[in-house]
Short mmCIF file of C-alpha atoms in Angstrom, two decimals:
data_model
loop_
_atom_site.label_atom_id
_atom_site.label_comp_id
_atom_site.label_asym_id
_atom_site.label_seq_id
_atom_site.Cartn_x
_atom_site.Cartn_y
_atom_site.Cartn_z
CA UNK A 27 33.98 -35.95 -33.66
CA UNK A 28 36.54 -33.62 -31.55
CA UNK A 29 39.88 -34.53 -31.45
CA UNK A 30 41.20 -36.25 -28.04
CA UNK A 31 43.32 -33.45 -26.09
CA UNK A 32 46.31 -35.04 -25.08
CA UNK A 33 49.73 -34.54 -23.05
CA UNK A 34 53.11 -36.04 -23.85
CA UNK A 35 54.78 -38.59 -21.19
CA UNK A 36 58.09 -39.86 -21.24
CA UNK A 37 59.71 -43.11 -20.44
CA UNK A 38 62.96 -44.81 -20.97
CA UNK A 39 61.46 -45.02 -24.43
CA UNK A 40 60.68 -41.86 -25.63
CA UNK A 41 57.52 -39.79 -25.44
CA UNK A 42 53.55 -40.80 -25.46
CA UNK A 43 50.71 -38.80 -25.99
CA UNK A 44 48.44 -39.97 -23.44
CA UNK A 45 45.02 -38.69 -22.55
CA UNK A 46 45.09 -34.99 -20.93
CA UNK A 47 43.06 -35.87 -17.76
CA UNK A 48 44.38 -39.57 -17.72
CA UNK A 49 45.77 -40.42 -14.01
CA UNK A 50 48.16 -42.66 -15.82
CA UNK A 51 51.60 -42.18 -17.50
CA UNK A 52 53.75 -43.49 -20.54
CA UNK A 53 53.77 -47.00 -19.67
CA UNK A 54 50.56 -47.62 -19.06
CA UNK A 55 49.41 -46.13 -22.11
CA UNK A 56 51.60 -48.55 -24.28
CA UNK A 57 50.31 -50.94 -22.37
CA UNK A 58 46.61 -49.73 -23.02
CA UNK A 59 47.88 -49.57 -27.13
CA UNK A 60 49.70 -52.75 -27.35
CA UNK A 61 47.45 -55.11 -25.43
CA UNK A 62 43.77 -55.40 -27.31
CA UNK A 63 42.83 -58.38 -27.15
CA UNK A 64 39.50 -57.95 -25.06
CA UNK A 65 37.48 -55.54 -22.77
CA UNK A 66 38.55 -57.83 -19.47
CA UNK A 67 39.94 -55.65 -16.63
CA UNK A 68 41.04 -56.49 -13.54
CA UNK A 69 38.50 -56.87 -11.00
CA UNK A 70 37.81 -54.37 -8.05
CA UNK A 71 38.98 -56.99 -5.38
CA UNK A 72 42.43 -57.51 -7.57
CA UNK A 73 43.00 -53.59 -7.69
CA UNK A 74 41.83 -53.35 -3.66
CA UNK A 75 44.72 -55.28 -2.92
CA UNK A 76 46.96 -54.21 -5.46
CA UNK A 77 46.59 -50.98 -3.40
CA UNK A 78 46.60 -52.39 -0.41
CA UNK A 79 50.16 -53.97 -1.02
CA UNK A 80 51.69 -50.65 -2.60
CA UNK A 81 50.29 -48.86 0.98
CA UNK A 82 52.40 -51.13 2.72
CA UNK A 83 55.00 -51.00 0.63
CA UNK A 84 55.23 -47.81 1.35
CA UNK A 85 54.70 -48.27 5.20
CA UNK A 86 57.81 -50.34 5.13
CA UNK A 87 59.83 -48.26 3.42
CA UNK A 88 59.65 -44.60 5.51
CA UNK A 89 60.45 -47.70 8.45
CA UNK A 90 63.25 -49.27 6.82
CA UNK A 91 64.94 -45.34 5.71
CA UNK A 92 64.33 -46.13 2.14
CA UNK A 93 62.03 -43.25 1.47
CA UNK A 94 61.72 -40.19 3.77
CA UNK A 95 57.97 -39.75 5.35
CA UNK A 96 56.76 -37.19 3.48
CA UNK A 97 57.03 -39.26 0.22
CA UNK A 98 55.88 -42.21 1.93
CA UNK A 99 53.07 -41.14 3.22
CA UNK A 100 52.02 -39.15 0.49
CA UNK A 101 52.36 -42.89 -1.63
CA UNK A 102 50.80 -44.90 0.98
CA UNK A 103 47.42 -42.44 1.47
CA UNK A 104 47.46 -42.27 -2.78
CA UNK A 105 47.61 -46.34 -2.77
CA UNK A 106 44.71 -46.34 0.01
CA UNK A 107 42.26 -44.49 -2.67
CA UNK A 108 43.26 -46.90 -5.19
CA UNK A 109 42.24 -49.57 -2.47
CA UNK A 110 39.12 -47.86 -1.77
CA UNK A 111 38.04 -47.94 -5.46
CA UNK A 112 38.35 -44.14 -5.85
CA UNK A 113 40.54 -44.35 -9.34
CA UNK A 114 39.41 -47.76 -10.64
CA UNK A 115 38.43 -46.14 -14.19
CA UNK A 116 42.31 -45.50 -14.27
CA UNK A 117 43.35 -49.07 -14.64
CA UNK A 118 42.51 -49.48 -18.22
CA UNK A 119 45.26 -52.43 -19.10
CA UNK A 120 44.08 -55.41 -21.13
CA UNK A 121 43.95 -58.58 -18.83
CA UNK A 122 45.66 -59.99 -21.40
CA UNK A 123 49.27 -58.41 -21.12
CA UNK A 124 52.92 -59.33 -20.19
CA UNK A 125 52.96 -62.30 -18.17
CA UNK A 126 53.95 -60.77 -15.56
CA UNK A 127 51.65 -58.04 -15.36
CA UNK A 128 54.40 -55.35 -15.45
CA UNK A 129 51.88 -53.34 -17.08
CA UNK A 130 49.38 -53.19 -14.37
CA UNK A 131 51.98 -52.86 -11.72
CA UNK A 132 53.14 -49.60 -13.77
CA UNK A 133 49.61 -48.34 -13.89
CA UNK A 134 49.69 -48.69 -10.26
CA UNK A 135 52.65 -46.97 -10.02
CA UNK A 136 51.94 -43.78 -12.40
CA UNK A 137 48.68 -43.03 -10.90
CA UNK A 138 49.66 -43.81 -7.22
CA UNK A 139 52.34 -41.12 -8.19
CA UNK A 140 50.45 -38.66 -10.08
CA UNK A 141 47.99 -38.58 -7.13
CA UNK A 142 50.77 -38.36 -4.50
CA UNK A 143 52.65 -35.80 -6.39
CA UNK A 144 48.85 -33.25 -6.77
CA UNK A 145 48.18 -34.14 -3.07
CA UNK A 146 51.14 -32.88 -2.04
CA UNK A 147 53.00 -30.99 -3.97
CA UNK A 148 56.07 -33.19 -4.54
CA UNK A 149 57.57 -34.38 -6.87
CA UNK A 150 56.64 -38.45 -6.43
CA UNK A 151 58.54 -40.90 -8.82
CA UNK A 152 56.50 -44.16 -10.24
CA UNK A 153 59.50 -46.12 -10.10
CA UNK A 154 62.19 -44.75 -7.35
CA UNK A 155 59.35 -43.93 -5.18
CA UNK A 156 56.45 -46.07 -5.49
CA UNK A 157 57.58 -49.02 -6.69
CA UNK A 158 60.56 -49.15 -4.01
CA UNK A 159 62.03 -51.94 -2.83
CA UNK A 160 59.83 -53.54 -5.01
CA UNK A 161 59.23 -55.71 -8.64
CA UNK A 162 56.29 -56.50 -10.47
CA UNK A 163 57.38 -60.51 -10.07
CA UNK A 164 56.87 -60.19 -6.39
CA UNK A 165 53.95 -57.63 -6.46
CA UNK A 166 51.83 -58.85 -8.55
CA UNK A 167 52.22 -62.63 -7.07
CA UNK A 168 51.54 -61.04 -3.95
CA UNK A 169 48.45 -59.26 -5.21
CA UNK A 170 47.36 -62.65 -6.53
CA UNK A 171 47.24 -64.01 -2.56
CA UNK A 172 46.16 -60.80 -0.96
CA UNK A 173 43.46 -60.63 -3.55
CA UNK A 174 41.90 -64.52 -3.05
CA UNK A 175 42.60 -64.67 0.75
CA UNK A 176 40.04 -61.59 1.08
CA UNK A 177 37.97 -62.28 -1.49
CA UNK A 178 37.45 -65.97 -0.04
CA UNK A 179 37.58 -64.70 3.91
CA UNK A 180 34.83 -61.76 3.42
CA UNK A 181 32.62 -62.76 0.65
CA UNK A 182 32.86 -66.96 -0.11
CA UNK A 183 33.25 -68.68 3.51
CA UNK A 184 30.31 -66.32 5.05
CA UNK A 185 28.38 -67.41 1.89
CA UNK A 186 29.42 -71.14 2.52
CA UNK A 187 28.31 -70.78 5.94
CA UNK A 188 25.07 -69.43 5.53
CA UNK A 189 23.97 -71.75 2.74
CA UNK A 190 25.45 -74.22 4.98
CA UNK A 191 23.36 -73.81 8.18
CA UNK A 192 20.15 -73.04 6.03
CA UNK A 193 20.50 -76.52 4.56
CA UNK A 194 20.75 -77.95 7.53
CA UNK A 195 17.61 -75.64 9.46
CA UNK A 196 15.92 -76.79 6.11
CA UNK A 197 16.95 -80.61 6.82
CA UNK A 198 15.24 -80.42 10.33
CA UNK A 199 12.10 -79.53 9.02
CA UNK A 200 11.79 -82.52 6.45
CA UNK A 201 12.26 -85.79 8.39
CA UNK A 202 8.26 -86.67 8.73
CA UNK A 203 9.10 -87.03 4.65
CA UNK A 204 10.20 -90.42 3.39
CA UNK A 205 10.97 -91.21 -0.61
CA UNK A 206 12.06 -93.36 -3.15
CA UNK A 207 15.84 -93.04 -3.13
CA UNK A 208 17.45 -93.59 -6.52
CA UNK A 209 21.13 -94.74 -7.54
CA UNK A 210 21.58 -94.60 -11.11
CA UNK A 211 18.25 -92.60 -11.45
CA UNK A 212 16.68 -96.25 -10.61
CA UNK A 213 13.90 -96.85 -7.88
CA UNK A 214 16.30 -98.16 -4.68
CA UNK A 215 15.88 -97.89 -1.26
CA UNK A 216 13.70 -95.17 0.55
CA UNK A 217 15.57 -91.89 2.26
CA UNK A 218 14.55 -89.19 4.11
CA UNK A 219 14.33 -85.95 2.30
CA UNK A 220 16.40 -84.22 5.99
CA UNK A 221 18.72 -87.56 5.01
CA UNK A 222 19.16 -86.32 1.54
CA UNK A 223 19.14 -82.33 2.14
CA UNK A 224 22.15 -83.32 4.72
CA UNK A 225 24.19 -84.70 2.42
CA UNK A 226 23.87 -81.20 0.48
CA UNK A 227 24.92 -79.63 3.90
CA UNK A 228 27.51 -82.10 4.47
CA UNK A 229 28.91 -81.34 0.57
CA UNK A 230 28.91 -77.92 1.79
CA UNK A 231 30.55 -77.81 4.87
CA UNK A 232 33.67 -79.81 3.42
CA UNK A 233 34.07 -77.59 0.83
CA UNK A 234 34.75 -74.85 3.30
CA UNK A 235 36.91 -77.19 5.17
CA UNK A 236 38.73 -77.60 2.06
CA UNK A 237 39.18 -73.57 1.41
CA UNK A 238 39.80 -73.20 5.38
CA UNK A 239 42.98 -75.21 4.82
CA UNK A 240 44.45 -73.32 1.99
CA UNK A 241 44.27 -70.35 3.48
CA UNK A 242 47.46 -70.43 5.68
CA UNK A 243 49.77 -70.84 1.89
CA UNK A 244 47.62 -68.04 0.63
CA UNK A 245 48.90 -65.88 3.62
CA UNK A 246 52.81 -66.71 2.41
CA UNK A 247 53.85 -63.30 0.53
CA UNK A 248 56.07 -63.27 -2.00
CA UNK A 249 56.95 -59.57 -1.15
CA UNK A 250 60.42 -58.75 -0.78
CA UNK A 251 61.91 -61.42 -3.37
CA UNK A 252 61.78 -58.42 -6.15
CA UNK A 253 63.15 -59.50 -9.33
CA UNK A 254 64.14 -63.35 -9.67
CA UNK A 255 64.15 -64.09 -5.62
CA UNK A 256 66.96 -62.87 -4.14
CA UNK A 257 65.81 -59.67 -2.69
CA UNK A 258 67.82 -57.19 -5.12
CA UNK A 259 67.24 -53.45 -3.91
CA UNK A 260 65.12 -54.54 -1.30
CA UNK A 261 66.52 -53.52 2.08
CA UNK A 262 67.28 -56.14 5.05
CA UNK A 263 63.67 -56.76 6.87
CA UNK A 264 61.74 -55.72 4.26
CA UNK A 265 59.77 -58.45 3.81
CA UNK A 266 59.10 -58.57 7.39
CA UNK A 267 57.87 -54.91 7.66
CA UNK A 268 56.09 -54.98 4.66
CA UNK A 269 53.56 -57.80 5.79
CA UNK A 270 53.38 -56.56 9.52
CA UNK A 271 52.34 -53.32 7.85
CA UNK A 272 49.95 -55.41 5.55
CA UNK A 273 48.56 -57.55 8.39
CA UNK A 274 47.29 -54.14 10.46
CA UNK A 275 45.65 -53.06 7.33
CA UNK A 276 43.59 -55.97 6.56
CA UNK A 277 43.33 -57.73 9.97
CA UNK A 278 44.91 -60.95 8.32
CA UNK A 279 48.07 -62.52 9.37
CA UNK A 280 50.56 -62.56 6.60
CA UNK A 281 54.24 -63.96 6.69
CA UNK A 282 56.90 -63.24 4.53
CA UNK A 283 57.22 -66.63 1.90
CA UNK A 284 59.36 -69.57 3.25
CA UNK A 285 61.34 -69.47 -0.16
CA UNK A 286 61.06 -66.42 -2.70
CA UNK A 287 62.39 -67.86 -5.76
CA UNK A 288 59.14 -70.62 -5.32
CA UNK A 289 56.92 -68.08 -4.58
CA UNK A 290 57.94 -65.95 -8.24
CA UNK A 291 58.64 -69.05 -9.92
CA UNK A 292 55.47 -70.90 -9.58
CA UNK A 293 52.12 -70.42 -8.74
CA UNK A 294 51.16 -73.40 -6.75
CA UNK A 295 49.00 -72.32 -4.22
CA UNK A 296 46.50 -70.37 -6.84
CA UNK A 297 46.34 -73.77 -8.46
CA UNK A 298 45.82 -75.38 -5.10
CA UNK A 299 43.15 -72.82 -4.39
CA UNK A 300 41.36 -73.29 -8.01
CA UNK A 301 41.01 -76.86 -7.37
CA UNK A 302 39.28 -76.95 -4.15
CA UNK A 303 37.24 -74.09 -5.86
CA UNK A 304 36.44 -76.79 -8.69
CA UNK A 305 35.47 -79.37 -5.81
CA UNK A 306 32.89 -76.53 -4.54
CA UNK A 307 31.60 -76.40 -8.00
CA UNK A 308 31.01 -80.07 -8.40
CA UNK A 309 28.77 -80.09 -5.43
CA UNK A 310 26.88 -76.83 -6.17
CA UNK A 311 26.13 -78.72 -9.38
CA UNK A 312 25.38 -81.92 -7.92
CA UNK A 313 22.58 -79.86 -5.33
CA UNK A 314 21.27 -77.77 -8.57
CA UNK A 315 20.99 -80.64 -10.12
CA UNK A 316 19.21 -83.02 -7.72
CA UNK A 317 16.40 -79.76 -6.86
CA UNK A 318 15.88 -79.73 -10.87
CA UNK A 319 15.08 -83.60 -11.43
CA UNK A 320 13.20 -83.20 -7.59
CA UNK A 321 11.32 -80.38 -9.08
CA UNK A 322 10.55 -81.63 -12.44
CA UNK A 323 7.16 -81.98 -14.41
CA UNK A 324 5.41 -81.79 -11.92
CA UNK A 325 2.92 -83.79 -14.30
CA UNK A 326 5.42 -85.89 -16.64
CA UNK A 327 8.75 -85.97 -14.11
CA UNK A 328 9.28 -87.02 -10.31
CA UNK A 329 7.57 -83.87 -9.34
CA UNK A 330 8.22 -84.30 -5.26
CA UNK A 331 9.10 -80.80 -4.28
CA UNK A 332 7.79 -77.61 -5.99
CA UNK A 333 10.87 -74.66 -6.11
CA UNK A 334 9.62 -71.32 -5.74
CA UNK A 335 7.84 -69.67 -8.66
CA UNK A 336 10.04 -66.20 -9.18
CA UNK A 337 9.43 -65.85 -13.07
CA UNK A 338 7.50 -66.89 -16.24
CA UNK A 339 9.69 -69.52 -18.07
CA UNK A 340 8.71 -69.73 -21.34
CA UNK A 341 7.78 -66.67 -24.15
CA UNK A 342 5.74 -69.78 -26.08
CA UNK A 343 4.49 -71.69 -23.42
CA UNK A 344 2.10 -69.66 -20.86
CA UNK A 345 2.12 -70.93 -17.29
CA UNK A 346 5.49 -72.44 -17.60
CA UNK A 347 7.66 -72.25 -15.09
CA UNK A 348 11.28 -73.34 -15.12
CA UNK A 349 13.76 -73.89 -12.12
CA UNK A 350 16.25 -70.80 -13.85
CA UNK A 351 18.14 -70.32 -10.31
CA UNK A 352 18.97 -73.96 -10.23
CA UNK A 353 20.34 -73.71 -13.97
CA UNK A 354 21.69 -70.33 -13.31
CA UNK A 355 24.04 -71.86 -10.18
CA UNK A 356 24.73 -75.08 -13.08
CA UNK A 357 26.16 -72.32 -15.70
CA UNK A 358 28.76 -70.94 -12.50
CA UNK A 359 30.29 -74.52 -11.92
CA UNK A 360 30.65 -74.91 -15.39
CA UNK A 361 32.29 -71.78 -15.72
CA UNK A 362 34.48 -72.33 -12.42
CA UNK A 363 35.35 -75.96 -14.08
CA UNK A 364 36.73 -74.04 -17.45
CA UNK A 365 38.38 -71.57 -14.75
CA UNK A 366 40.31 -74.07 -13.23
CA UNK A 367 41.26 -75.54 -16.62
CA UNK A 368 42.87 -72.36 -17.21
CA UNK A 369 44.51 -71.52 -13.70
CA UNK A 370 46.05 -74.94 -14.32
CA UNK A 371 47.41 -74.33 -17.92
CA UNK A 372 48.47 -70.57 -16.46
CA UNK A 373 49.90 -72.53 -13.45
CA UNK A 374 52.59 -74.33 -15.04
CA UNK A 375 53.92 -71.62 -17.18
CA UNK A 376 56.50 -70.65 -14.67
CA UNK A 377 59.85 -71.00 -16.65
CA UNK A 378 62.92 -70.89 -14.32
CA UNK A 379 62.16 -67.67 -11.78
CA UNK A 380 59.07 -66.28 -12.73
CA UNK A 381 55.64 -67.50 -13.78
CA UNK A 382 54.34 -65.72 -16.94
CA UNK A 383 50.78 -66.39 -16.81
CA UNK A 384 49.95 -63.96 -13.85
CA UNK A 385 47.29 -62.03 -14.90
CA UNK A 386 44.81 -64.46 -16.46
CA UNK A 387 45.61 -66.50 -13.19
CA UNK A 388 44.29 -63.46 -11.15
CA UNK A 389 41.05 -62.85 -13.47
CA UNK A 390 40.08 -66.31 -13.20
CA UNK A 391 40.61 -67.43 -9.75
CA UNK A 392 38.97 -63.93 -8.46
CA UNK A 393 35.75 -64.53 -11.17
CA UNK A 394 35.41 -68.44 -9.90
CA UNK A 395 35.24 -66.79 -5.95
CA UNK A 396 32.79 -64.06 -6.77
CA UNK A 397 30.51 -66.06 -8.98
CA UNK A 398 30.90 -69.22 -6.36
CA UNK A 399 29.69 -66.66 -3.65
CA UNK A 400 26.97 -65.38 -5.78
CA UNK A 401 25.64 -68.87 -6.07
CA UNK A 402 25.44 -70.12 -2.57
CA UNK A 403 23.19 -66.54 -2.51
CA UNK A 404 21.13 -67.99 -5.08
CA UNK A 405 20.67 -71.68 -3.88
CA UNK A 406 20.20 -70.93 0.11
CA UNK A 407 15.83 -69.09 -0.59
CA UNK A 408 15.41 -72.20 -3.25
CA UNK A 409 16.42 -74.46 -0.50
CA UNK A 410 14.65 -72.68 2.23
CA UNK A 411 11.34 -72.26 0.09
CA UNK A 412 10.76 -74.93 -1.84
CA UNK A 413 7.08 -77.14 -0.88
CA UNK A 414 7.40 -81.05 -0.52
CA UNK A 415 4.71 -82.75 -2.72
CA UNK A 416 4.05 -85.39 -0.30
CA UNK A 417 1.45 -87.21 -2.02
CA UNK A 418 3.74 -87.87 -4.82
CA UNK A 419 6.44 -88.80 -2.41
CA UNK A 420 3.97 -91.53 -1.13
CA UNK A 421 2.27 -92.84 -4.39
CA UNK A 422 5.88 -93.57 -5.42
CA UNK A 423 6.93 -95.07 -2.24
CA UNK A 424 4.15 -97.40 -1.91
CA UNK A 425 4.54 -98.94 -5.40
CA UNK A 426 8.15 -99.11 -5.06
CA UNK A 427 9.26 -102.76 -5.22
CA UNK A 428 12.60 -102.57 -4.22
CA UNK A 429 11.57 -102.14 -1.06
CA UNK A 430 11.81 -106.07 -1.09
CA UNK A 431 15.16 -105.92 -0.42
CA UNK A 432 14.42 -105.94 3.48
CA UNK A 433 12.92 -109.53 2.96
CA UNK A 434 16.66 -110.82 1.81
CA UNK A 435 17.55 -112.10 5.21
CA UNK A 436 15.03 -114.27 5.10
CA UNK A 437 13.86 -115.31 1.84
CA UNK A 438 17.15 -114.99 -0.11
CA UNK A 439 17.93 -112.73 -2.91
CA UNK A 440 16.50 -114.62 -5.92
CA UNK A 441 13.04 -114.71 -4.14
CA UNK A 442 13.51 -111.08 -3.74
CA UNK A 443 13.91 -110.21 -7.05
CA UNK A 444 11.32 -112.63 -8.50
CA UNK A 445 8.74 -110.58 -6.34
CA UNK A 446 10.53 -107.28 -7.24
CA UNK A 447 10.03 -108.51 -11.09
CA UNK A 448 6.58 -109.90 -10.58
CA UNK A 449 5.63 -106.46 -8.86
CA UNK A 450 6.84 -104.15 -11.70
CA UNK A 451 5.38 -106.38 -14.39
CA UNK A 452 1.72 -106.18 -13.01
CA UNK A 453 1.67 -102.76 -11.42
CA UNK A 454 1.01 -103.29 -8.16
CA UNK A 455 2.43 -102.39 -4.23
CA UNK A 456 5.26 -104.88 -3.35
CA UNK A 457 3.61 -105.77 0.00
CA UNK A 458 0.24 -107.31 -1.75
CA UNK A 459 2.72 -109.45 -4.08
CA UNK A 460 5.34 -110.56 -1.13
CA UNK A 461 2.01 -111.61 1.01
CA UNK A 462 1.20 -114.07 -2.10
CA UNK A 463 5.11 -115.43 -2.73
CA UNK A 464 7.42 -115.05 -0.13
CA UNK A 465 5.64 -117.57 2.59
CA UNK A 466 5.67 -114.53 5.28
CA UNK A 467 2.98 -113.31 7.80
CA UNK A 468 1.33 -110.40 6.73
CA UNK A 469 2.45 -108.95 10.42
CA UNK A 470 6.15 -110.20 10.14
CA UNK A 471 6.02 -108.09 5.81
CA UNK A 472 4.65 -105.07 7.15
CA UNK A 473 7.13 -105.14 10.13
CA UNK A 474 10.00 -105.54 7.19
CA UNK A 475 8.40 -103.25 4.56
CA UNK A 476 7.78 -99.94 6.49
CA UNK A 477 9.68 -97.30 4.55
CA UNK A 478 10.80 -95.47 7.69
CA UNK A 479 12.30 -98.20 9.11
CA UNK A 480 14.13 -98.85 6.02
CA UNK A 481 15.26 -95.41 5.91
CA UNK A 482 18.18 -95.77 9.06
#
């Protein structure tokens, strides 16, 4: 095997030999030697706005006299290819790094520079240039917010929405259906399947509710607080500049923090964000879930609905097939669950004026959004395309004695359940055994007994 050509790099440390066509510098490659722990990167919407907030940076600096336009512009159009995913093979760092994540700031700052500097034939500094005014405790905080506001805005509230509204078309075309409703997986009192695909809706629609109102902390930047808070070699109205500058790139509307030192020392709103993320989870598990016990069988489980048949589920078993989307969409909550575990433990690792648990927090919170997205993806054709078996639905129904609870008013509960009893025991429809013990007219039992009008 041929030798790796390299170059030598300098930092305050003393020279590196680092790759010869590498983008980045010393730092990162100690970084890229020290931390090797796994083959986790960041993901491409964590790097999109780490550019996006070094462009800015930059933008607010020629403004504020810090650095003179050439420079700045040269920085700000080499952080806008590292937001449009040009150089994302140069951000090699372990996710697993300083606490921090010094080290990925750094790697934004030697190859922003090294691009700057070839583009235009200056001399552009990582540190006194691109990483003005700046620290990695308030960039990569920053990046954290940036990050989950867009990744939530463009890809997990239009996913929400759609699943949302095809539960909903798919409600209005299931309300002829009535079933046996079940509470503790018990026979109890008949629905209608548009009844029980709204709740899904419903479930949905509150979990973007419940994002919606996060949204406005997540727009709080912690840009401009630099090292610990204070602001140290940031210039007056940087803070300001940089997210007016930030808000015309993205279209968003962010504000500098209401308190710097909270927004480096903690990470409260990512944990906040995780945990309405978690909510979302429980109910995409709770739909998956009830379409997998609807769908099962069909000849040995309840076997009402039939979900669309989109591969062979078994290498044993021929004509098998399994309901994998369903248990596909199970696997993200549970993975968005052990997420949030983590954002939480990561979360309260902020000792004094900076939280050390920054990257992992990133990772996670941007892997539960994308997956989360992916899933309402997956769920909305299952929803949309799955056939009602509405002879089982009615076979069940009719033998279903707890439909004797509408008789309570007037025969009293222990009646009730001696008929309910008597019905299960012998096999037979609740209405032929009620006619026999509870003294009614046949007219008045039907009246009482008809599923639909049970249903509300």
């Amino acid at each position: 095997m041929a030798e790796m050509r390299t170059r030598t790099e300098h930092d305050s440390m003393g020279p590196v030999a680092v790759p010869e066509n590498a983008l980045w510098g010393a730092q990162t490659q100690r970084a890229i030697d020290n931390f090797r722990f796994s083959e986790l990167r960041f993901p491409r919407a964590f790097l999109r706005a780490l550019g996006l907030v070094k462009a800015s940076a930059a933008h607010a600096n020629r403004e504020l006299g810090v650095l003179g336009a050439p420079v700045a512009d040269a920085v700000a159009a080499a952080a806008e290819r590292v937001a449009a995913g040009e150089v994302d093979d140069a951000f090699a760092v372990d996710v697993f790094q300083t606490g921090s994540g010094t080290s990925t700031n750094m790697n934004a700052n030697e190859v922003i520079a090294r691009l700057a500097s070839d583009a235009s034939g200056q001399t552009v500094h990582p540190n006194d240039h691109v990483n003005a005014s700046q620290s990695s405790n308030d960039v990569i905080p920053t990046t954290i917010h940036v990050a989950a506001l867009l990744a939530v805005e463009e890809a997990l509230l239009p996913a929400l929405t759609s699943l949302g509204q095809g539960i909903r078309t798919r409600a209005g075309t299931l309300a002829e259906h009535v079933k046996t409703g079940r509470t503790h997986l018990m026979d109890a009192m008949p629905v209608r399947l548009d009844q029980e695909a709204g709740a899904w809706a419903t479930q949905i629609e509150l979990s973007a509710e419940r994002l919606r109102a996060t949204l406005p902390r997540l727009c709080e930047l912690a840009q401009g607080g630099t090292a610990v808070g204070s602001g140290v070699n940031a210039p007056e109205g940087f803070a300001k500049a940089f997210c007016e500058a930030l808000s015309e790139r993205t279209g968003q509307s962010f504000t500098p923090a209401r308190d710097t030192f909270a927004a480096l020392a903690c990470q409260d709103t990512a944990v906040e964000l995780s945990g309405q993320l978690r909510a979302l989870a429980v109910a995409q598990m709770k739909i998956a879930n009830d379409l997998r016990w609807m769908n099962s069988g069909p000849l040995a489980g309840l076997g009402e609905i039939a979900l669309p048949a989109i591969q062979p589920g078994s290498s044993i078993m021929p004509g098998k097939v399994n309901p994998v989307l369903p248990e596909a969409v199970c696997m993200v909550a549970a993975q968005v669950m052990g997420n949030d575990v983590t954002v939480g433990v990561a979360g309260q690792s902020g000792s004094f004026q900076l939280n050390v648990m920054l990257p992992v927090i990133a990772y996670n919170l941007l892997q539960s959004i994308a997956l989360q997205a992916a899933a309402c993806e997956a769920l909305e054709p299952v929803i949309a395309g799955f056939e009602v078996r509405a002879e089982t639905l009615v076979r069940a129904l009719e033998r279903n004695p707890i439909l004797v609870t509408a008789l309570n008013r007037e025969i009293g509960y222990d009646k009730g359940a001696a008929i309910a009893k008597r019905a299960y025991a012998e096999g037979r429809n609740v209405l032929d055994v009620a006619l026999e013990d509870s003294g009614l007219s046949e007219e008045r039992l039907r009246e009482l007994l008809d599923p639909r009008g049970l249903t509300g």
